[in-house]
XYZ file of C-alpha atoms in Angstrom:
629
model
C 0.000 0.000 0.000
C 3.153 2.599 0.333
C 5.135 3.798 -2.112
C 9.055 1.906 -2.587
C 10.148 5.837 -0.910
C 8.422 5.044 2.216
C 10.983 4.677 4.794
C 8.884 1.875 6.693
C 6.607 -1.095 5.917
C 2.751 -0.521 7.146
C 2.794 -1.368 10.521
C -0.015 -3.427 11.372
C 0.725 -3.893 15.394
C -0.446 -0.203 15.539
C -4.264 -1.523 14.847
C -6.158 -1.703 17.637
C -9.952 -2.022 19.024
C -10.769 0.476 21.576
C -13.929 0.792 23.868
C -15.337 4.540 23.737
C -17.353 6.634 26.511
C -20.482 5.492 25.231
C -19.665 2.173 25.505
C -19.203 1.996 21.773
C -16.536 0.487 20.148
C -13.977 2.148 17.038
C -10.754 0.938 15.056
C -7.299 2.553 15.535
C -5.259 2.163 12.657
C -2.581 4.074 10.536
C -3.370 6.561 7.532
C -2.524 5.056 4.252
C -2.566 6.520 0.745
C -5.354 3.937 -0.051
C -7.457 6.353 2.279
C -7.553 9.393 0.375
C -11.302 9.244 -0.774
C -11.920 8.281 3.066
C -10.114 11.326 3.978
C -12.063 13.428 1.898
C -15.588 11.931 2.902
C -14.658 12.788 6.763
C -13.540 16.205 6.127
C -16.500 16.987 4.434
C -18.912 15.972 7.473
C -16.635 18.145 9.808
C -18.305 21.871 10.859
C -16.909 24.848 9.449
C -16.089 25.808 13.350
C -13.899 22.284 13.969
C -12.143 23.100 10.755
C -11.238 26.811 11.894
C -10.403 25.106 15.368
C -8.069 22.432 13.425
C -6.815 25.255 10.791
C -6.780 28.088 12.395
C -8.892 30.158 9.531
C -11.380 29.038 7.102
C -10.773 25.421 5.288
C -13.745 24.430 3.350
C -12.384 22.043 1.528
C -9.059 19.887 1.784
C -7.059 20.473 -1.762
C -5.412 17.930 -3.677
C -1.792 18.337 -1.610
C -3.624 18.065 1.484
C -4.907 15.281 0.839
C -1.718 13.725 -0.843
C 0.329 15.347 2.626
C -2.519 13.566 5.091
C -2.403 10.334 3.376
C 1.224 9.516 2.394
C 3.498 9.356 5.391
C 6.674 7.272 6.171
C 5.705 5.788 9.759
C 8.793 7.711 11.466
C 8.451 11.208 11.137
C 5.371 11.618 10.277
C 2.360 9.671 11.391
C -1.105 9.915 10.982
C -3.904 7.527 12.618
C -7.613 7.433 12.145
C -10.057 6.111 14.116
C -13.059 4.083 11.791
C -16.070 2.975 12.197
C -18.380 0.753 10.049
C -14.487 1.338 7.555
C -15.328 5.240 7.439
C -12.959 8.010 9.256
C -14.799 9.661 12.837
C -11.391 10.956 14.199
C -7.905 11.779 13.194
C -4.651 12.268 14.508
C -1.438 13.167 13.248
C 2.409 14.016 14.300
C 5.103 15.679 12.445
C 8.896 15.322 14.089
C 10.536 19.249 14.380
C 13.534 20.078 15.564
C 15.033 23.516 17.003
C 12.131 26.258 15.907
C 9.712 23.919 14.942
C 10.848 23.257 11.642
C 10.853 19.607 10.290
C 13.321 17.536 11.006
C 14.536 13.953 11.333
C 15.282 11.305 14.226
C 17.237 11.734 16.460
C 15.164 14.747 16.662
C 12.583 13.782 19.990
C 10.301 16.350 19.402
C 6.948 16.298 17.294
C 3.670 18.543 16.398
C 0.895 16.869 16.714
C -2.619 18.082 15.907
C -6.570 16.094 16.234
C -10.035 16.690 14.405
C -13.057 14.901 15.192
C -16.259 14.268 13.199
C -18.712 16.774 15.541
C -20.598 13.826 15.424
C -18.750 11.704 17.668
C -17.269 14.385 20.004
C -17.693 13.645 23.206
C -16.996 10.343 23.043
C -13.908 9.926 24.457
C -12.071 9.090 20.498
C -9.871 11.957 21.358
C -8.567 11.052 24.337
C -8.244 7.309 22.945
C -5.917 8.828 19.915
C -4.362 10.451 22.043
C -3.210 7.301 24.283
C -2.202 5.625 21.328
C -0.339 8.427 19.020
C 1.243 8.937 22.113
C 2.442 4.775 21.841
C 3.338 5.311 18.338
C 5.835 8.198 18.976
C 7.466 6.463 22.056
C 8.217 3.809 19.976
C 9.721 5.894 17.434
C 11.907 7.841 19.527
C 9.837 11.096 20.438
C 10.372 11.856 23.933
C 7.922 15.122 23.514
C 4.640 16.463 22.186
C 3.896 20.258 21.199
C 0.892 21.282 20.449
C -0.805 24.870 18.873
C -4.422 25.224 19.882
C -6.864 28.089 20.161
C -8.220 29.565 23.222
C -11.605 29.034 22.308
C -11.143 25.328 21.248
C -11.701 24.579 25.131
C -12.747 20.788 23.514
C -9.257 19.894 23.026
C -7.251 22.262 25.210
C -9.063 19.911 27.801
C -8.187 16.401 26.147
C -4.131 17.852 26.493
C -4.601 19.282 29.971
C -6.113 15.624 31.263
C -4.244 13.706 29.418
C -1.783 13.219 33.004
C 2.016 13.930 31.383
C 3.983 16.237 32.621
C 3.203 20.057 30.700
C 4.142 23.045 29.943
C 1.677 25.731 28.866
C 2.122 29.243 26.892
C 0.039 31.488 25.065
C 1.448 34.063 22.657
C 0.156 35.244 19.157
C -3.268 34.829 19.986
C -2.789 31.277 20.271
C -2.271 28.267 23.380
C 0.803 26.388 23.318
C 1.228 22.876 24.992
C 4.183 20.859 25.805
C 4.313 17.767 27.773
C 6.741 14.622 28.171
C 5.444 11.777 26.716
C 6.911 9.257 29.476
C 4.115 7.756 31.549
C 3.421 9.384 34.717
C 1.460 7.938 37.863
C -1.318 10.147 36.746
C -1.181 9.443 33.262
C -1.328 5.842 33.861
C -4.287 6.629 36.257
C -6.307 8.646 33.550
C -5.892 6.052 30.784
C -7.339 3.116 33.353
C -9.962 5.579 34.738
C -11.313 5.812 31.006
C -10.466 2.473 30.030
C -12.580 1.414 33.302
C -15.752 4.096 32.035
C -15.657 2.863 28.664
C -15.422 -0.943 29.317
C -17.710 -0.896 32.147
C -20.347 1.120 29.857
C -19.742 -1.367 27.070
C -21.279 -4.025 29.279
C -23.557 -1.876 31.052
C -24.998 -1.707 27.000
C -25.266 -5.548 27.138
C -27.158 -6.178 30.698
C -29.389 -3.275 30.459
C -30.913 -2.443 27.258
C -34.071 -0.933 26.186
C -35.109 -3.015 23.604
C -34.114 -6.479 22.529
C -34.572 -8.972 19.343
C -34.076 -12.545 19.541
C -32.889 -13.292 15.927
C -33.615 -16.865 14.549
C -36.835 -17.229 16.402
C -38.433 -20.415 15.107
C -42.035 -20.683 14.013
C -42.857 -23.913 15.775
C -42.501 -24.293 19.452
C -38.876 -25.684 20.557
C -36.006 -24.539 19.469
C -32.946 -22.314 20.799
C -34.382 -18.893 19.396
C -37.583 -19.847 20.419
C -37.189 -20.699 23.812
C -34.968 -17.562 24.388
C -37.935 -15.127 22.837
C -40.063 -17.092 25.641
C -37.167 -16.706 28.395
C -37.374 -12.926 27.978
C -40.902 -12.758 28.030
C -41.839 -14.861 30.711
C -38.927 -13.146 32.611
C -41.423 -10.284 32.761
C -38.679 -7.850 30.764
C -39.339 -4.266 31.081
C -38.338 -2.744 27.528
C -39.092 -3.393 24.055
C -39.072 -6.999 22.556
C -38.715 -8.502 19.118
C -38.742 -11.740 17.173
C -36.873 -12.062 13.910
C -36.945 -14.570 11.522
C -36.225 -14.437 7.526
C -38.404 -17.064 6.733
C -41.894 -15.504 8.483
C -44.186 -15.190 6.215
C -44.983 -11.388 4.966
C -48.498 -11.514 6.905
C -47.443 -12.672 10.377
C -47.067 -10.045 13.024
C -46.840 -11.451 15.643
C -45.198 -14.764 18.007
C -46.371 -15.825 21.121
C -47.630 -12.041 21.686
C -44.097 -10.548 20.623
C -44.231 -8.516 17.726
C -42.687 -10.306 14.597
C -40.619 -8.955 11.667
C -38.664 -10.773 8.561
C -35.224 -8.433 9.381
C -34.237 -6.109 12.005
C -34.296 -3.660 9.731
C -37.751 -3.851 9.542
C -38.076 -2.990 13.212
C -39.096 0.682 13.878
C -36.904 2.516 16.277
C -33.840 1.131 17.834
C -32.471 -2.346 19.110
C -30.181 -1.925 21.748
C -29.294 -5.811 21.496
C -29.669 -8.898 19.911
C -29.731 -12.389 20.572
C -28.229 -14.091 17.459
C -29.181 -17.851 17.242
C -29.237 -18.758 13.097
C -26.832 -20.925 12.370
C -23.296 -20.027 11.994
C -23.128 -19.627 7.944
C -26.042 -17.188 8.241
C -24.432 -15.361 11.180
C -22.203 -12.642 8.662
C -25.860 -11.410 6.737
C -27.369 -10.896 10.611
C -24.471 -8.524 11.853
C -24.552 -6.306 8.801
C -27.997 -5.803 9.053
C -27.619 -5.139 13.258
C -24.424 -2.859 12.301
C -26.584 -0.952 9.637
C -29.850 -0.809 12.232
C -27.235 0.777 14.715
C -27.694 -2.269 17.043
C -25.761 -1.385 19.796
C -24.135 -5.065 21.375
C -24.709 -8.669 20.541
C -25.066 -12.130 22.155
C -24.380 -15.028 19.845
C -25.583 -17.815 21.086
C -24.361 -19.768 17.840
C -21.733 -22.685 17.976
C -19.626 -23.497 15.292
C -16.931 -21.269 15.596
C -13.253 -21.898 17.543
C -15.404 -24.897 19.137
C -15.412 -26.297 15.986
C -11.477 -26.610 14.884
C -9.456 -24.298 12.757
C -12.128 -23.273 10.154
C -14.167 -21.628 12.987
C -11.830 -20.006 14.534
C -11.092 -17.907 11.595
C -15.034 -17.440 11.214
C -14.800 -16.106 14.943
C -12.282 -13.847 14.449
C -13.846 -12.338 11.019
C -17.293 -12.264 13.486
C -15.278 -9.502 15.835
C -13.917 -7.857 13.470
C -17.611 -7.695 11.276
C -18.963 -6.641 14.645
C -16.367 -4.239 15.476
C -16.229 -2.434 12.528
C -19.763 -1.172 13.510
C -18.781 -0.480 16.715
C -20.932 -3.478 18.313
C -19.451 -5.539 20.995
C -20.131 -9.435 21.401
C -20.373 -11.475 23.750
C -19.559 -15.538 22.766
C -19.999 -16.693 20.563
C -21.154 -20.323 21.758
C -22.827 -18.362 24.677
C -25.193 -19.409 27.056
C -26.758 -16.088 27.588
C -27.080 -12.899 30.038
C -28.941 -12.204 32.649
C -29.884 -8.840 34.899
C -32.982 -9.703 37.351
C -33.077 -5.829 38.338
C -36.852 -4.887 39.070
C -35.823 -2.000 36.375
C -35.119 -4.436 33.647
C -35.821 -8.069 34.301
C -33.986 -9.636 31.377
C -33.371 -13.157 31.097
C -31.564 -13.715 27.572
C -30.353 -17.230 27.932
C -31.152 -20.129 28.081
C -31.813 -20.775 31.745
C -35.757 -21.418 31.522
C -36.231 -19.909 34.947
C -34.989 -16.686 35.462
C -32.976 -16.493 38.907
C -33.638 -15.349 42.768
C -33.020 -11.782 42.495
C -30.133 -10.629 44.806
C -26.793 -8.917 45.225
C -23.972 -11.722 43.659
C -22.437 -11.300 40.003
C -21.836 -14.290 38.464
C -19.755 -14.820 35.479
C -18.971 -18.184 33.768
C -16.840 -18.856 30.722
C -18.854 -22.190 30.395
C -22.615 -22.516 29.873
C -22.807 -25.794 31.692
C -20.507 -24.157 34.597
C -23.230 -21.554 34.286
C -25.740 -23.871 34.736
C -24.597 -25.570 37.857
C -23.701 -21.800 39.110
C -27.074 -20.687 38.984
C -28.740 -24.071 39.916
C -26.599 -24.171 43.404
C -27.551 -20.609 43.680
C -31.409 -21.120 43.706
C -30.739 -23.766 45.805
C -29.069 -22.767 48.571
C -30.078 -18.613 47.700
C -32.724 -18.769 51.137
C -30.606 -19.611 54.032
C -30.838 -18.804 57.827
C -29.660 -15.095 57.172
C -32.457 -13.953 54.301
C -32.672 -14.412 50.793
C -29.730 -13.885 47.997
C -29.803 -14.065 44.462
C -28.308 -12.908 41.651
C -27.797 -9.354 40.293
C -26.490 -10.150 36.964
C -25.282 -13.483 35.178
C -22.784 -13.568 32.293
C -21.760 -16.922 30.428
C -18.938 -15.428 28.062
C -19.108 -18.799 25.781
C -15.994 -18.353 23.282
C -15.627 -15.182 24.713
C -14.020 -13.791 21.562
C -14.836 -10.144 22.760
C -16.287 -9.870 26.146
C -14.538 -11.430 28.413
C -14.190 -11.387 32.739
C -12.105 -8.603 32.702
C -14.958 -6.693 30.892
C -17.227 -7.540 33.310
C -15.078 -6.964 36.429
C -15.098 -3.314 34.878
C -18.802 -3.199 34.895
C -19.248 -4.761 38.809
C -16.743 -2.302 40.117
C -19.267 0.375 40.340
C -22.568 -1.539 39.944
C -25.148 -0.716 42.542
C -26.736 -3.767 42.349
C -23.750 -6.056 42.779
C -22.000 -6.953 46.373
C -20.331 -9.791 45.511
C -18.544 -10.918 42.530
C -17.982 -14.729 41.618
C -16.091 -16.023 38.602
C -15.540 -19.370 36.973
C -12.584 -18.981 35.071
C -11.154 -21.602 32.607
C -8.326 -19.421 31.524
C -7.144 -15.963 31.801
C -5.766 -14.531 29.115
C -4.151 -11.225 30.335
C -3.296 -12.078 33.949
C -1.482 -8.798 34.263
C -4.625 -6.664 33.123
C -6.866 -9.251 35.221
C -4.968 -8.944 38.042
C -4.711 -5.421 37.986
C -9.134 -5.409 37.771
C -9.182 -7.955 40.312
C -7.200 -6.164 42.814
C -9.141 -3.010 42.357
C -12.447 -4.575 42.751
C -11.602 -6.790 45.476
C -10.634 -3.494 47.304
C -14.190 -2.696 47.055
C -16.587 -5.636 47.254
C -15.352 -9.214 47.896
C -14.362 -11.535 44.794
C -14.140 -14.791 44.837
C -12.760 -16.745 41.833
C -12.536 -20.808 40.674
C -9.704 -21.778 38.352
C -11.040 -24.112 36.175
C -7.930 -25.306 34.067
C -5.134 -26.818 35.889
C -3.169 -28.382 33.188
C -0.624 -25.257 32.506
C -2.962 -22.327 31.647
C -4.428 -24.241 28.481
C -7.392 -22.250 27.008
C -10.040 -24.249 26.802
C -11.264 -25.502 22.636
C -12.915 -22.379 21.577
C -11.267 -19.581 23.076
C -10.113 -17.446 20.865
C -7.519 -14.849 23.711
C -3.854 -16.500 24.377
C -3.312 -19.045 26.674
C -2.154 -18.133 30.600
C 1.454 -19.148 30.440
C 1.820 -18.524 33.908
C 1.742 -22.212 36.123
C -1.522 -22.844 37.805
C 0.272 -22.364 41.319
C 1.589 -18.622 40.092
C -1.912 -17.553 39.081
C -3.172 -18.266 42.352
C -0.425 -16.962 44.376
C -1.055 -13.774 41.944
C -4.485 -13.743 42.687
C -4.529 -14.011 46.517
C -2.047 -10.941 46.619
C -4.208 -9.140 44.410
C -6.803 -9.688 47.518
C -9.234 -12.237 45.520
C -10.587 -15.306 47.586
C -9.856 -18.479 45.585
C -11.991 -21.416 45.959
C -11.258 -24.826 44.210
C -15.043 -25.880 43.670
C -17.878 -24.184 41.901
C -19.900 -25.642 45.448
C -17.365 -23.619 47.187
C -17.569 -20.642 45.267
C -21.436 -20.423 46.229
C -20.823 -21.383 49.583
C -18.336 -18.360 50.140
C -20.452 -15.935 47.434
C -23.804 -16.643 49.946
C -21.403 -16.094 53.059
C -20.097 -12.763 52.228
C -23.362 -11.370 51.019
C -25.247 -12.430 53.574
C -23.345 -12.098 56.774
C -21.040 -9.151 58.151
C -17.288 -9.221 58.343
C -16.116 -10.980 61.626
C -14.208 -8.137 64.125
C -11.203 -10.717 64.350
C -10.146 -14.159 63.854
C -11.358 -16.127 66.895
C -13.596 -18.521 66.556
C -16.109 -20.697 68.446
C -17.264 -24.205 67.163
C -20.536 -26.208 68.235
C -22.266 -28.836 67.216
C -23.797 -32.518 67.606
C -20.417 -34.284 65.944
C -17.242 -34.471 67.492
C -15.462 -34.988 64.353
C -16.902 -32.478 62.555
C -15.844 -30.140 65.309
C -11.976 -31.520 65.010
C -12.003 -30.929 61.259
C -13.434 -27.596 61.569
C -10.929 -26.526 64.161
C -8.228 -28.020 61.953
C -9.321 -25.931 58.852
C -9.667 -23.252 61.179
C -6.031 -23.154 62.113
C -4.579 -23.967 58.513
C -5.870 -20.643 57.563
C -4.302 -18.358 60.145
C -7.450 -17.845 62.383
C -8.086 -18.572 66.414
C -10.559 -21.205 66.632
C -11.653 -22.054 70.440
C -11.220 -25.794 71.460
C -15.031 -27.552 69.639
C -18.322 -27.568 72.055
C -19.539 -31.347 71.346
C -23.482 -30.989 72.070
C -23.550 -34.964 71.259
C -25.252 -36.750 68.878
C -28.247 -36.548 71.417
C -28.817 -32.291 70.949
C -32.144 -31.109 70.110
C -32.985 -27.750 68.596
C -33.236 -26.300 71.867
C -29.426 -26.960 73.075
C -28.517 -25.613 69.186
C -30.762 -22.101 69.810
C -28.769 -22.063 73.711
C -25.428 -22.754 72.495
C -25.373 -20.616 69.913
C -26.630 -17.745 71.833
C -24.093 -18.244 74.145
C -21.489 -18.331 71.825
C -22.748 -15.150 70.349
C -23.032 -13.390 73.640
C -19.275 -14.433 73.874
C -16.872 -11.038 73.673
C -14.235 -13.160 73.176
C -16.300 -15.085 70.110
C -15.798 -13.338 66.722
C -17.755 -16.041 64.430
C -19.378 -18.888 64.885
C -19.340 -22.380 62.991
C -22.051 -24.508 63.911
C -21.482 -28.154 62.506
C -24.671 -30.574 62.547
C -25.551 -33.995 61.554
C -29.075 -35.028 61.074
C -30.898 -37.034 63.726
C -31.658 -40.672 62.444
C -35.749 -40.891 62.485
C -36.725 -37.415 62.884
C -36.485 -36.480 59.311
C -37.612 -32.826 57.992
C -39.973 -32.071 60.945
C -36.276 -32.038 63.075
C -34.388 -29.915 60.327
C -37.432 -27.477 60.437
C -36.884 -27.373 63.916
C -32.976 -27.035 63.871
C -33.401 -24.475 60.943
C -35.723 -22.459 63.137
C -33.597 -22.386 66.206
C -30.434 -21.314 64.828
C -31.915 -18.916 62.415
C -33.744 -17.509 65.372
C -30.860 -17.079 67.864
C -28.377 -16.005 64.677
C -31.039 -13.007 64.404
C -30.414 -11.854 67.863
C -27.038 -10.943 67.079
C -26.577 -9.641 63.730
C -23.851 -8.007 63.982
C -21.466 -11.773 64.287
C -21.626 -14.232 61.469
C -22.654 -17.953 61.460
C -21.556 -20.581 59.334
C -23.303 -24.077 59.194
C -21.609 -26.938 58.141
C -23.983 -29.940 57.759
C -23.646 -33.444 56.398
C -27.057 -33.197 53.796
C -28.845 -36.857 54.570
C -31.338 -34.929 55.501
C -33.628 -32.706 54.647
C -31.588 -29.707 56.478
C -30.547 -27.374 53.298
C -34.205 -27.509 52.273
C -35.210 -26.875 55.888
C -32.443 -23.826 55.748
C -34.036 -22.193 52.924
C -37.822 -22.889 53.678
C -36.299 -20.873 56.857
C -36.271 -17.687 54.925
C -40.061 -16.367 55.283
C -39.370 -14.782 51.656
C -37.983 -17.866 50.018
C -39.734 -18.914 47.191
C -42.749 -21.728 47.957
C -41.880 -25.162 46.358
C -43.049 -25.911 43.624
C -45.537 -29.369 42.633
């Protein structure tokens, strides 16, 4: 694409995705002369005031050397990048290397111009400030230690995108015009700005996905059964609050409606906009759905469609030509090969998955790279969701499938400073940026507790379908990485509900002594064992014998509460041979009872289920759901 006088080859590892303020996505890539009718298109769509801002005087139109200057550069001293989306220009940026007086000039020369304009369509986006991050990369790379830049006093805009950019500045104003200079090196606070808005954008991406206004389920069969079908019914029945649709090419021309849900050939068809859809056609048809969601202006997508890196080498390329379809209209995806997403907020309701009962609302994340994972998650959940404390449930539910796009550091982004989430649990197969992850994990762990299940143990091997790198890191490094970053790691997905229902439902213990009770004497031993392998103060087991009845449980534990030398409580309990469920009603009641007379301490029961004790647990909670016939 360059000319044989271009001093370097087109360098590709400049390309990049990145995740905008809106939540939107755009591609970074270099200017090439191949662009120049691109060029031309963008400039027209810019305001007369943004090309006085950019120009300094009027600049109606770009002339034939402009265009030839902006297009052909040599990848040293002069760069230019644009930002694209659906393959059309909404941003550039450019640098020219100057020497003493600002004249140009040639390495080793550490000193470059460099100058933005943005379509005023998509200002205030954030694309700026992206550019910015990255032009910044560029000239690093090629040995510019400093930017200068010439800006008007009234273009406030971009005087602002320089000013918060975090390097180290320098800032004049003579001839009518604002001069800026700043280092280039990374500073604390530059470092700080670019995760603050990778952490907005990224978090808003997902916040797109889990709470839109309107959703079509595309590939919605006309005959009961079926993945798209059953979906379209999940959502409904799910009672979700905004807009639904069913789509499906081959409805016939006079049906309007499915099940109750209005019905339409195309998205394109639908009036007004789709903030996502649920893609279930088969893979071959998938390409045809995204342009017509990328033309619609569909803002996210979940593809519930197989057949991609799960199915060998042919479908991994087909996944990564999916992202790069989707991308290009600045749509994110989550899977493909996905199970589905789920937000049980009274505000939304939205079950888009293929769970067929949409979950106990309450304050745990949940986020699974594997649909059956997912499955047991949220089965375990319901299950053991109405315990002595109160109810829990979940807030949101992400199975990432393929996770070609989305992926847990995404949604770690998105929990950070989600209202509705307390907890965070994640089943994680791989991780495929443990420095990134670590760094999200470590920041959200300072703020609500995260607990985390390593699924692969052989080396850091994604699992078939995954499209991000392997973890090279050994199994034991990850965890050691992940306990400094302050994440609880389980080794169980029963664990990891165990410990998400104990830290949503019960307060922080004031210190590490404990006090053990309960009708087993080796229980007690092996709970005052595990006690001391991890670093607390358990006090020696009460053994209530085999021959306790819920009233010694409700005095014991009282007592233990009462205790100011007691910071937590474990209660162990096996079930009494012939009394059945009416003496786990009885045991649930009593320790529920004195647990609520002391809220402020938690209480952990351990119990051998031959009974009927977990159900007795939950049916405990006067808010737990009745069983069902």
């Amino acid at each position: 694409m360059q000319t044989s006088s271009d001093r370097h080859e087109y360098p590709a590892h400049w390309e990049a995705d990145v995740v905008l303020r809106d939540g939107g996505t755009a591609r970074v890539r270099p200017i090439t002369v191949d662009d120049a009718e691109r060029l031309v298109s963008f400039y027209e769509q810019v305001s007369d005031e943004s090309k006085y801002y950019r120009f300094f005087a009027p600049y109606p139109r770009l002339s034939a050397k402009d265009v030839h200057r902006f297009t052909h550069h040599d990848f040293v001293d002069r760069v230019g990048l644009a930002a694209t989306v659906g393959g059309e220009f909404i941003a550039t940026v450019r640098y020219d290397r100057i020497g003493a007086g600002g004249t140009p000039a040639s390495a080793p020369a550490d000193e470059a111009e460099v100058a933005f304009l943005v379509q005023d369509a998509h200002q205030g986006r954030g694309v700026a400030s992206a550019l910015l991050e990255h032009i910044a990369a560029v000239a690093r790379e090629r040995g510019i230690r400093r930017f200068a830049a010439e800006v008007l006093p009234a273009n406030t805009k971009m005087i602002k995108v320089f000013m918060d950019a975090g390097y180290t500045q320098k800032r004049s104003f003579e001839d009518g015009v604002v001069r800026l200079e700043f280092g280039l090196e990374p500073t604390d606070r530059s470092l700080a700005v670019q995760y603050a808005r990778e952490q907005r954008a990224e978090a808003r991406s997902v916040q797109r996905l889990l709470q839109p206004g309107s959703v079509a389920v595309i590939g919605t069969g006309r005959t009961p059964g079926g993945v798209g079908r059953s979906i379209l019914g999940n959502v409904a029945d799910a009672g979700y609050t905004g807009r639904l649709y069913a789509v499906n090419s081959a409805f016939p021309e006079d049906l309007k409606e499915i099940d109750g849900v209005p019905a339409c050939r195309s998205v394109r068809e639908i009036e007004g906009p789709v903030d996502l859809a649920v893609v279930t056609v088969p893979a071959e048809r998938v390409p045809e759905v995204v342009t017509d969601c990328g033309e619609h202006g569909v803002q996210g997508l979940v593809v519930i469609s197989a057949g991609y890196a799960d199915s060998g080498p042919d479908g991994r390329e087909r996944q990564r030509a999916l992202v790069r379809q989707a991308r290009s209209y600045g749509m994110r995806i989550i899977g493909p090969n996905a199970f589905g997403v789920i937000n049980t907020s009274p505000r939304v309701r939205l079950n888009a998955s293929l769970a067929p009962e949409m979950p106990r609302p309450g304050r745990i994340g949940l986020f699974a790279q594997s649909g059956a994972i997912g499955i047991a998650l949220l089965s375990r959940l319901h299950r053991r969701g109405g315990g002595v404390t109160g109810v829990t449930g979940v807030s949101t539910f992400v199975s990432s499938g393929n996770r070609a796009d989305v992926s847990g550091n995404d949604v770690l982004q998105y929990w950070y400073d989600d209202p509705e989430t307390d907890v965070a649990l994640m089943y994680l197969e791989s991780i495929g940026n443990p420095r990134k992850f670590t760094r999200l994990a470590r920041r959200t762990a300072a703020a609500k507790p995260l607990v985390v299940v390593q699924g692969a143990r052989h080396g850091g091997v994604a699992p078939q379908g995954h499209a991000v790198r392997a973890t090279r890191l050994p199994h034991a490094t990850v965890s050691a990485l992940l306990r400094q970053a302050g994440v609880i790691r389980v080794d169980t997905i029963t664990d990891l509900v165990d410990a998400g229902l104990l830290l949503a439902r019960q307060p922080l213990p004031p210190g590490p002594r404990v006090a053990i009770l309960g009708n087993s004497e080796s229980l007690g031993l092996l709970t005052y064992d595990a006690c001391l392998s991890e670093g607390l103060r358990p006090q020696p087991p009460l053994d209530l014998t085999t021959a306790a009845s819920a009233d010694d449980f409700h005095r014991a534990l009282s007592r233990a509460l009462a205790d100011d030398t007691c910071d937590a409580v474990v209660v162990t309990a096996i079930p009494t041979v012939g009394e059945g469920s009416a003496g786990d009603a009885a045991l649930a009641a009593a320790l529920r009872s004195a647990a609520a007379a002391v809220p402020a301490k938690p209480v952990l029961v351990v119990h051998v289920e031959l009974g009927g004790l977990a159900e007795a647990l939950s049916a405990a909670a006067s808010t737990a759901p009745a069983p069902q016939p």
